[in-house]
Tab-separated table of C-alpha atoms (C1' of nucleotides) in Angstrom:
chain	number	residue	atom	x	y	z
B	27	MET	CA	44.333	-60.374	-11.514
B	28	SER	CA	42.289	-59.076	-14.583
B	29	LEU	CA	44.661	-56.745	-16.434
B	30	GLN	CA	46.156	-59.932	-17.868
B	31	HIS	CA	42.468	-60.868	-18.917
B	32	ALA	CA	41.900	-57.581	-20.363
B	33	LEU	CA	45.089	-57.833	-22.355
B	34	LEU	CA	44.145	-61.289	-23.677
B	35	THR	CA	40.842	-59.990	-24.684
B	36	SER	CA	42.420	-57.244	-26.698
B	37	ILE	CA	44.968	-59.484	-28.254
B	38	VAL	CA	42.211	-61.725	-29.227
B	39	GLU	CA	40.471	-58.822	-30.952
B	40	LYS	CA	43.573	-58.087	-32.985
B	41	PRO	CA	47.047	-59.605	-32.352
B	42	CYS	CA	49.646	-56.710	-32.077
B	43	SER	CA	52.712	-55.594	-30.698
B	44	GLY	CA	53.128	-54.337	-26.941
B	45	TYR	CA	53.390	-50.751	-28.293
B	46	GLU	CA	50.212	-51.147	-30.323
B	47	LEU	CA	48.328	-52.750	-27.620
B	48	ALA	CA	49.198	-49.988	-25.124
B	49	ARG	CA	47.879	-47.323	-27.510
B	50	ARG	CA	44.826	-49.403	-28.495
B	51	PHE	CA	43.907	-50.089	-24.941
B	52	ASP	CA	43.765	-46.400	-24.296
B	53	LYS	CA	41.123	-45.978	-26.873
B	54	SER	CA	38.921	-49.110	-26.061
B	55	ILE	CA	39.416	-51.174	-22.890
B	56	GLY	CA	41.330	-48.570	-21.393
B	57	TYR	CA	37.928	-46.563	-20.761
B	58	PHE	CA	37.270	-48.920	-18.039
B	59	TRP	CA	40.410	-50.630	-17.487
B	60	HIS	CA	43.492	-48.327	-17.424
B	61	ALA	CA	47.308	-49.539	-17.566
B	62	THR	CA	50.511	-48.102	-18.402
B	63	HIS	CA	52.937	-49.334	-21.180
B	64	GLN	CA	55.310	-50.490	-18.332
B	65	GLN	CA	52.575	-52.537	-16.846
B	66	ILE	CA	51.622	-53.887	-20.303
B	67	TYR	CA	55.039	-54.902	-21.182
B	68	ARG	CA	55.492	-56.804	-17.863
B	69	GLU	CA	52.265	-58.876	-18.084
B	70	LEU	CA	52.823	-59.700	-21.685
B	71	ALA	CA	56.246	-61.145	-20.612
B	72	ARG	CA	54.599	-63.041	-17.785
B	73	MET	CA	51.689	-64.502	-20.010
B	74	GLU	CA	54.347	-65.569	-22.466
B	75	GLU	CA	56.220	-67.425	-19.747
B	76	GLN	CA	52.861	-69.090	-18.580
B	77	GLY	CA	52.189	-69.968	-22.314
B	78	TRP	CA	49.109	-67.869	-22.678
B	79	VAL	CA	50.495	-65.771	-25.544
B	80	SER	CA	53.474	-66.171	-27.995
B	81	SER	CA	55.224	-63.556	-30.144
B	82	VAL	CA	57.361	-63.600	-33.159
B	83	GLU	CA	59.687	-60.840	-34.355
B	84	VAL	CA	58.204	-58.665	-37.096
B	85	GLU	CA	60.169	-59.032	-40.323
B	86	GLY	CA	60.583	-55.553	-41.902
B	87	GLY	CA	59.392	-53.729	-38.984
B	88	ARG	CA	61.483	-51.632	-36.551
B	89	ALA	CA	63.966	-53.654	-34.807
B	90	GLY	CA	62.852	-55.583	-31.965
B	91	LYS	CA	59.181	-55.223	-32.733
B	92	ARG	CA	57.078	-58.335	-31.880
B	93	LYS	CA	53.758	-59.381	-32.773
B	94	PHE	CA	51.735	-61.189	-29.961
B	95	LYS	CA	48.895	-63.730	-30.454
B	96	VAL	CA	46.771	-65.517	-27.945
B	97	LEU	CA	47.530	-69.289	-27.674
B	98	ALA	CA	44.879	-72.051	-26.840
B	99	ALA	CA	45.678	-71.906	-23.108
B	100	GLY	CA	45.187	-68.430	-23.213
B	101	LYS	CA	41.631	-68.597	-24.609
B	102	LYS	CA	40.721	-71.362	-22.248
B	103	GLU	CA	42.155	-69.071	-19.190
B	104	LEU	CA	39.793	-66.372	-20.751
B	105	ARG	CA	37.035	-68.602	-20.757
B	106	ARG	CA	37.540	-69.853	-17.550
B	107	TRP	CA	37.948	-66.240	-15.895
B	108	ALA	CA	34.754	-64.912	-17.629
B	109	SER	CA	32.794	-67.719	-16.109
B	110	GLU	CA	33.889	-66.798	-12.602
B	111	GLN	CA	31.959	-64.780	-10.220
B	112	SER	CA	33.426	-61.420	-9.613
B	113	GLU	CA	32.986	-58.357	-7.336
B	114	PRO	CA	31.246	-55.482	-8.505
B	115	PHE	CA	33.825	-52.629	-8.561
B	116	ARG	CA	34.323	-50.099	-6.077
B	117	LEU	CA	34.194	-46.417	-6.674
B	118	ARG	CA	37.095	-44.513	-5.597
B	119	ASP	CA	36.638	-40.781	-5.995
B	120	GLU	CA	38.731	-38.063	-4.472
B	121	MET	CA	36.156	-35.476	-4.818
B	122	MET	CA	33.718	-37.201	-2.539
B	123	VAL	CA	36.498	-37.205	0.125
B	124	LYS	CA	37.027	-33.480	-0.551
B	125	LEU	CA	33.496	-32.666	-0.130
B	126	ARG	CA	33.370	-34.517	3.119
B	127	ALA	CA	36.560	-32.522	4.287
B	128	ASP	CA	34.820	-29.523	3.156
B	129	ALA	CA	31.725	-30.502	5.484
B	130	ALA	CA	33.928	-31.170	8.295
B	131	VAL	CA	36.475	-28.275	8.446
B	132	GLY	CA	34.611	-25.501	6.653
B	133	PRO	CA	34.473	-24.217	3.085
B	134	LEU	CA	37.513	-25.172	1.045
B	135	GLY	CA	36.672	-23.421	-2.157
B	136	LEU	CA	35.802	-26.656	-4.236
B	137	ALA	CA	33.574	-24.763	-6.888
B	138	GLU	CA	36.465	-24.020	-9.051
B	139	GLU	CA	37.550	-27.726	-9.281
B	140	PHE	CA	34.076	-28.651	-9.995
B	141	GLU	CA	33.776	-26.325	-12.777
B	142	ARG	CA	36.863	-27.750	-14.363
B	143	ARG	CA	35.576	-31.306	-14.049
B	144	LEU	CA	32.105	-30.350	-15.428
B	145	ARG	CA	33.825	-29.190	-18.502
B	146	LEU	CA	35.807	-32.532	-18.703
B	147	HIS	CA	33.019	-34.520	-18.260
B	148	GLU	CA	30.721	-32.626	-20.746
B	149	GLN	CA	33.661	-33.035	-23.193
B	150	GLU	CA	33.953	-36.713	-22.581
B	151	LEU	CA	30.233	-37.173	-22.976
B	152	GLN	CA	30.351	-35.531	-26.382
B	153	THR	CA	33.233	-37.839	-27.408
B	154	TYR	CA	30.991	-40.615	-26.624
B	155	ARG	CA	27.959	-39.426	-28.258
B	156	GLU	CA	30.086	-38.831	-31.507
B	157	ILE	CA	31.327	-42.316	-31.489
B	158	GLU	CA	27.688	-43.527	-30.876
B	159	LEU	CA	26.597	-41.631	-34.044
B	160	ARG	CA	29.533	-42.703	-36.103
B	161	ASP	CA	29.545	-46.336	-35.179
B	162	PHE	CA	25.949	-47.438	-33.980
B	163	SER	CA	23.546	-45.608	-36.150
B	164	ASP	CA	22.547	-48.672	-38.139
B	165	PRO	CA	19.768	-50.515	-36.060
B	166	ASP	CA	20.643	-53.851	-37.679
B	167	MET	CA	23.784	-54.749	-35.667
B	168	PRO	CA	25.731	-58.108	-35.475
B	169	ARG	CA	25.992	-59.346	-31.825
B	170	GLU	CA	29.677	-58.397	-31.530
B	171	THR	CA	28.557	-54.645	-32.411
B	172	GLN	CA	25.537	-54.876	-30.072
B	173	ILE	CA	27.897	-55.611	-27.218
B	174	HIS	CA	30.202	-52.916	-28.063
B	175	TYR	CA	27.272	-50.434	-28.281
B	176	LEU	CA	26.151	-51.856	-24.765
B	177	ILE	CA	29.574	-50.970	-23.297
B	178	LEU	CA	29.560	-47.657	-24.905
B	179	LYS	CA	26.048	-46.987	-23.451
B	180	ALA	CA	27.259	-47.753	-19.932
B	181	GLY	CA	29.997	-45.012	-20.477
B	182	ILE	CA	27.456	-42.480	-21.909
B	183	ALA	CA	24.952	-43.173	-18.831
B	184	PHE	CA	27.905	-42.802	-16.473
B	185	GLU	CA	29.278	-39.514	-17.871
B	186	ALA	CA	25.734	-38.240	-18.262
B	187	GLY	CA	25.038	-39.007	-14.502
B	188	ARG	CA	28.499	-37.247	-13.462
B	189	VAL	CA	27.582	-34.205	-15.428
B	190	GLN	CA	24.099	-33.991	-14.040
B	191	TRP	CA	25.453	-34.658	-10.425
B	192	THR	CA	28.259	-32.120	-10.948
B	193	LYS	CA	25.695	-29.256	-12.060
B	194	GLU	CA	23.845	-30.118	-8.894
B	195	ALA	CA	26.872	-29.769	-6.746
B	196	LEU	CA	27.883	-26.609	-8.394
B	197	LYS	CA	24.448	-25.151	-7.658
B	198	MET	CA	24.974	-25.936	-3.996
B	199	LEU	CA	28.608	-24.704	-3.689
B	200	ARG	CA	27.653	-21.417	-5.487
B	201	GLN	CA	24.348	-20.812	-3.501
B	202	GLU	CA	26.280	-20.774	-0.251
B	203	ALA	CA	29.295	-18.727	-1.832
B	204	SER	CA	26.876	-15.781	-2.597
B	205	THR	CA	25.651	-15.702	1.077
O	27	MET	CA	48.291	-40.427	-2.085
O	28	SER	CA	44.721	-39.805	-0.743
O	29	LEU	CA	44.123	-42.611	1.562
O	30	GLN	CA	45.722	-40.578	4.125
O	31	HIS	CA	43.602	-37.609	3.538
O	32	ALA	CA	40.547	-39.785	3.524
O	33	LEU	CA	41.593	-40.907	6.866
O	34	LEU	CA	42.424	-37.549	8.004
O	35	THR	CA	38.883	-36.527	7.037
O	36	SER	CA	37.454	-39.318	8.959
O	37	ILE	CA	39.309	-38.603	11.966
O	38	VAL	CA	38.656	-34.837	11.908
O	39	GLU	CA	34.898	-35.845	11.913
O	40	LYS	CA	35.438	-37.968	14.915
O	41	PRO	CA	38.636	-38.669	16.684
O	42	CYS	CA	38.773	-42.634	17.331
O	43	SER	CA	40.755	-45.808	17.388
O	44	GLY	CA	42.374	-47.269	14.385
O	45	TYR	CA	39.616	-50.258	14.888
O	46	GLU	CA	36.680	-47.775	15.079
O	47	LEU	CA	38.179	-46.038	12.266
O	48	ALA	CA	38.236	-49.043	9.875
O	49	ARG	CA	34.743	-49.975	10.884
O	50	ARG	CA	33.387	-46.481	10.541
O	51	PHE	CA	35.326	-46.219	7.232
O	52	ASP	CA	33.336	-49.102	5.800
O	53	LYS	CA	29.974	-47.199	6.253
O	54	SER	CA	30.771	-43.716	5.147
O	55	ILE	CA	33.789	-42.634	3.461
O	56	GLY	CA	34.491	-46.466	2.366
O	57	TYR	CA	31.680	-46.241	-0.136
O	58	PHE	CA	33.856	-44.206	-2.356
O	59	TRP	CA	37.209	-45.083	-0.911
O	60	HIS	CA	37.952	-48.475	0.264
O	61	ALA	CA	40.729	-49.582	2.605
O	62	THR	CA	41.500	-52.663	4.786
O	63	HIS	CA	42.382	-52.480	8.300
O	64	GLN	CA	46.114	-53.325	7.666
O	65	GLN	CA	46.498	-50.578	5.309
O	66	ILE	CA	44.700	-48.131	7.826
O	67	TYR	CA	47.051	-48.927	10.587
O	68	ARG	CA	49.974	-48.422	8.387
O	69	GLU	CA	48.808	-45.092	7.450
O	70	LEU	CA	47.927	-44.043	10.928
O	71	ALA	CA	51.597	-44.924	11.924
O	72	ARG	CA	53.156	-42.890	9.004
O	73	MET	CA	50.728	-40.025	9.789
O	74	GLU	CA	51.768	-40.249	13.178
O	75	GLU	CA	55.466	-40.037	12.336
O	76	GLN	CA	54.631	-37.152	9.868
O	77	GLY	CA	53.071	-35.238	12.878
O	78	TRP	CA	49.526	-35.160	11.091
O	79	VAL	CA	48.030	-36.991	13.914
O	80	SER	CA	48.570	-37.967	17.505
O	81	SER	CA	47.350	-40.781	19.695
O	82	VAL	CA	46.856	-41.369	23.290
O	83	GLU	CA	46.249	-44.543	25.218
O	84	VAL	CA	42.585	-44.844	26.233
O	85	GLU	CA	42.369	-45.133	29.911
O	86	GLY	CA	39.707	-47.953	31.049
O	87	GLY	CA	39.640	-49.068	27.491
O	88	ARG	CA	41.137	-52.304	26.322
O	89	ALA	CA	44.767	-52.868	26.638
O	90	GLY	CA	46.578	-51.090	23.731
O	91	LYS	CA	43.526	-49.052	22.621
O	92	ARG	CA	44.693	-45.776	21.143
O	93	LYS	CA	42.708	-42.759	20.331
O	94	PHE	CA	43.859	-40.588	17.333
O	95	LYS	CA	43.128	-36.985	16.653
O	96	VAL	CA	44.152	-34.750	13.799
O	97	LEU	CA	46.837	-32.071	14.690
O	98	ALA	CA	47.233	-28.722	13.290
O	99	ALA	CA	49.689	-29.949	10.689
O	100	GLY	CA	47.281	-32.623	9.543
O	101	LYS	CA	44.381	-30.129	9.282
O	102	LYS	CA	46.889	-27.850	7.070
O	103	GLU	CA	47.676	-30.703	4.960
O	104	LEU	CA	44.077	-31.566	4.449
O	105	ARG	CA	43.304	-28.016	3.200
O	106	ARG	CA	46.235	-27.850	0.851
O	107	TRP	CA	45.295	-31.338	-0.617
O	108	ALA	CA	41.573	-30.058	-1.018
O	109	SER	CA	42.575	-27.145	-3.107
O	110	GLU	CA	44.862	-29.244	-5.306
O	111	GLN	CA	43.457	-30.188	-8.689
O	112	SER	CA	42.919	-33.817	-9.060
O	113	GLU	CA	42.101	-36.322	-11.911
O	114	PRO	CA	38.643	-37.578	-12.365
O	115	PHE	CA	38.629	-41.134	-11.186
O	116	ARG	CA	38.833	-43.981	-13.777
O	117	LEU	CA	36.222	-46.674	-14.086
O	118	ARG	CA	37.808	-50.295	-13.606
O	119	ASP	CA	34.869	-52.808	-14.261
O	120	GLU	CA	35.857	-56.252	-14.990
O	121	MET	CA	32.409	-56.960	-16.504
O	122	MET	CA	32.986	-54.787	-19.402
O	123	VAL	CA	36.154	-56.785	-20.082
O	124	LYS	CA	34.192	-59.748	-19.944
O	125	LEU	CA	31.476	-58.477	-22.299
O	126	ARG	CA	34.245	-57.513	-24.975
O	127	ALA	CA	35.635	-61.107	-24.397
O	128	ASP	CA	32.231	-62.479	-25.113
O	129	ALA	CA	32.082	-60.271	-28.204
O	130	ALA	CA	35.456	-61.535	-29.348
O	131	VAL	CA	35.491	-65.363	-28.843
O	132	GLY	CA	31.830	-66.030	-28.691
O	133	PRO	CA	29.043	-66.447	-26.036
O	134	LEU	CA	30.510	-67.104	-22.470
O	135	GLY	CA	27.113	-67.407	-20.688
O	136	LEU	CA	27.282	-64.008	-18.842
O	137	ALA	CA	23.757	-63.752	-18.099
O	138	GLU	CA	23.761	-65.431	-14.703
O	139	GLU	CA	26.509	-63.211	-13.374
O	140	PHE	CA	24.320	-60.177	-14.584
O	141	GLU	CA	21.386	-61.361	-12.860
O	142	ARG	CA	23.326	-61.845	-9.620
O	143	ARG	CA	24.785	-58.222	-10.102
O	144	LEU	CA	21.354	-56.809	-10.735
O	145	ARG	CA	20.296	-58.164	-7.403
O	146	LEU	CA	23.211	-56.706	-5.763
O	147	HIS	CA	22.750	-53.240	-7.220
O	148	GLU	CA	19.005	-53.198	-6.619
O	149	GLN	CA	19.658	-54.136	-2.843
O	150	GLU	CA	22.482	-51.301	-2.623
O	151	LEU	CA	20.209	-48.733	-4.098
O	152	GLN	CA	17.525	-49.703	-1.659
O	153	THR	CA	19.928	-49.324	1.318
O	154	TYR	CA	20.783	-45.917	-0.043
O	155	ARG	CA	17.398	-44.878	-0.321
O	156	GLU	CA	16.444	-45.830	3.070
O	157	ILE	CA	19.316	-43.752	4.365
O	158	GLU	CA	17.992	-40.774	2.187
O	159	LEU	CA	14.478	-41.186	3.816
O	160	ARG	CA	15.871	-41.592	7.248
O	161	ASP	CA	18.682	-38.988	7.372
O	162	PHE	CA	17.523	-36.371	4.730
O	163	SER	CA	13.798	-35.926	4.784
O	164	ASP	CA	13.846	-32.608	6.522
O	165	PRO	CA	14.072	-29.898	3.709
O	166	ASP	CA	15.786	-27.543	6.044
O	167	MET	CA	19.272	-28.716	6.178
O	168	PRO	CA	22.495	-27.362	7.560
O	169	ARG	CA	25.587	-26.866	5.260
O	170	GLU	CA	27.246	-30.069	6.560
O	171	THR	CA	24.167	-32.226	6.070
O	172	GLN	CA	23.593	-30.815	2.469
O	173	ILE	CA	27.237	-32.136	1.611
O	174	HIS	CA	26.349	-35.421	2.921
O	175	TYR	CA	23.246	-35.508	1.038
O	176	LEU	CA	24.918	-34.578	-2.142
O	177	ILE	CA	27.432	-37.374	-1.686
O	178	LEU	CA	24.541	-39.834	-0.977
O	179	LYS	CA	22.809	-38.662	-4.143
O	180	ALA	CA	25.839	-39.181	-6.146
O	181	GLY	CA	25.727	-42.932	-4.868
O	182	ILE	CA	21.935	-43.180	-5.741
O	183	ALA	CA	22.468	-41.941	-9.106
O	184	PHE	CA	25.392	-44.356	-9.776
O	185	GLU	CA	23.481	-47.318	-8.585
O	186	ALA	CA	20.301	-46.202	-10.281
O	187	GLY	CA	22.371	-46.113	-13.494
O	188	ARG	CA	23.993	-49.416	-12.886
O	189	VAL	CA	20.496	-51.196	-12.248
O	190	GLN	CA	19.138	-49.683	-15.568
O	191	TRP	CA	21.994	-50.525	-17.628
O	192	THR	CA	22.158	-54.203	-16.133
O	193	LYS	CA	18.684	-54.663	-17.098
O	194	GLU	CA	19.413	-53.448	-20.581
O	195	ALA	CA	22.368	-55.852	-20.868
O	196	LEU	CA	20.259	-58.682	-19.670
O	197	LYS	CA	17.555	-57.833	-22.160
O	198	MET	CA	20.269	-58.304	-24.775
O	199	LEU	CA	21.972	-61.403	-23.291
O	200	ARG	CA	18.470	-63.384	-22.881
O	201	GLN	CA	17.322	-62.243	-26.359
O	202	GLU	CA	20.113	-64.134	-28.046
O	203	ALA	CA	20.050	-67.225	-25.705
O	204	SER	CA	16.575	-68.047	-26.806
O	205	THR	CA	17.297	-67.844	-30.718
L	22	DC	C1'	70.421	-32.571	-38.297
L	23	DC	C1'	66.727	-32.181	-35.205
L	24	DA	C1'	62.263	-33.194	-33.330
L	25	DC	C1'	58.902	-36.558	-32.938
L	26	DC	C1'	56.908	-40.836	-32.981
L	27	DC	C1'	57.630	-45.647	-32.906
L	28	DA	C1'	59.193	-49.698	-29.952
L	29	DT	C1'	61.406	-51.657	-26.218
L	30	DG	C1'	62.336	-52.299	-21.651
L	31	DT	C1'	64.540	-51.589	-16.269
L	32	DA	C1'	64.576	-50.001	-11.556
L	33	DA	C1'	62.775	-48.154	-7.663
L	34	DC	C1'	58.944	-46.954	-5.272
L	35	DT	C1'	54.146	-46.690	-3.534
L	36	DA	C1'	49.701	-48.425	-2.730
L	37	DG	C1'	46.635	-52.374	-1.983
L	38	DT	C1'	45.761	-57.480	-0.918
L	39	DT	C1'	45.972	-61.819	1.498
L	40	DA	C1'	47.629	-64.419	5.228
L	41	DC	C1'	49.107	-64.806	9.712
L	42	DA	C1'	49.498	-63.804	14.713
L	43	DT	C1'	48.177	-62.150	19.527
L	44	DG	C1'	45.604	-61.347	23.384
L	45	DA	C1'	41.768	-58.908	26.127
L	46	DT	C1'	36.968	-58.546	27.015
L	47	DT	C1'	32.166	-59.371	26.363
L	48	DT	C1'	28.220	-62.251	25.937
L	49	DC	C1'	25.722	-66.524	25.982
P	4	DG	C1'	34.316	-71.938	29.496
P	5	DA	C1'	33.462	-71.103	24.589
P	6	DA	C1'	32.528	-68.181	20.902
P	7	DA	C1'	32.159	-63.707	19.162
P	8	DT	C1'	34.066	-59.219	18.822
P	9	DC	C1'	37.412	-55.692	20.183
P	10	DA	C1'	41.912	-54.179	19.146
P	11	DT	C1'	46.413	-54.275	17.563
P	12	DG	C1'	49.759	-55.415	14.417
P	13	DT	C1'	53.850	-58.077	11.003
P	14	DA	C1'	55.116	-60.293	6.906
P	15	DA	C1'	54.968	-61.397	2.091
P	16	DC	C1'	53.085	-60.586	-2.036
P	17	DT	C1'	50.777	-58.413	-6.005
P	18	DA	C1'	49.389	-54.569	-8.755
P	19	DG	C1'	50.124	-49.791	-9.971
P	20	DT	C1'	53.079	-45.624	-10.750
P	21	DT	C1'	57.129	-42.597	-11.967
P	22	DA	C1'	61.332	-41.906	-13.556
P	23	DC	C1'	65.005	-43.355	-16.170
P	24	DA	C1'	67.202	-45.506	-20.437
P	25	DT	C1'	68.021	-46.908	-25.330
P	26	DG	C1'	67.878	-46.784	-30.006
P	27	DG	C1'	65.856	-46.843	-34.881
P	28	DG	C1'	62.739	-44.378	-38.347
P	29	DT	C1'	60.427	-40.497	-40.545
P	30	DG	C1'	59.253	-35.546	-41.816
P	31	DG	C1'	60.480	-31.040	-42.033
DNA sequence: CCACCCATGTAACTAGTTACATGATTTC
DNA sequence: GAAATCATGTAACTAGTTACATGGGTGG
């Protein structure tokens, strides 16, 4: 299971509460590993049991707020996991199934949904490009920043590919709608 | 849930047994919607209960072999689902987490794994290109074939992007290994 | 004082994975 | 006659989602 490792990574980067973790996750690792807050709290509890992380009540914060940090055993586990082989992730895209369904049972009017998606992907791509300009303009980057940039570039390439492909799909879908 | 719809689509394309479905799935829809045979049998049973598909024992085949076909209610459901909005799928890529972990806790020796992946992606890309040559060379394609080609092109673009990005990642990882 | 955000969780369900089990038929 | 493949499934577990629940603090 890798959610635990994704959480470990995020806490190593910056110790925090479960709530903060859930919000930060959305904005960083969440781009390529999504989790809900319920899952996060569950895994935090498990990892604390396993001795990978520990938490202390935050004095002066809201009641019950706990700050988590990664213990030595957690770091060791993170290193162990990172050096393991892993399978490339699988795509899981409903739109492809819908396209095949359209091919099999006749036109299903998918163009509208593709247009909606095109706008979404273009917006996402723009967001990424803005981050690129804001955070990675300086050509002289330390190792850590280089890696973060590399990850962003994967996201940019992926979204750019999606945008381009979606346009192509729309061209096809519109073409036949007019005949 | 979309596994059911993916299965409906596949059975609409060609009625078959659960076993055949599982194998065919791997080679077609499975590229963007994976499922194990256990899941497939479970969903087939559910869909039969719901009246979306029906099965008949195959005479002359192996004992117990059943052939499934999609009923009118199943086709109706497929159409209903296809016209629904759906969320773009999320990436879920362990390698990105590992890269971030590497940035946070120091070099983890990920280059080897990236090289392995590069070979895998290049191989996959070549497989796709061979299918492209074999099945989609004729420029005069009927609608159904155009859609299948469109789906393949998404796969090609995606794998090509992965290959390129993996090379870039390797360049970075090797660069620092030599210093 | 009301709405919103912070901060925690539980419970129930659905989907996906892994391990096990069984027996028939074809191929060497 | 042994091994591989066809063909079906059950059981147990793990991961992910959805719905619900609670209460404190802050800003208008």
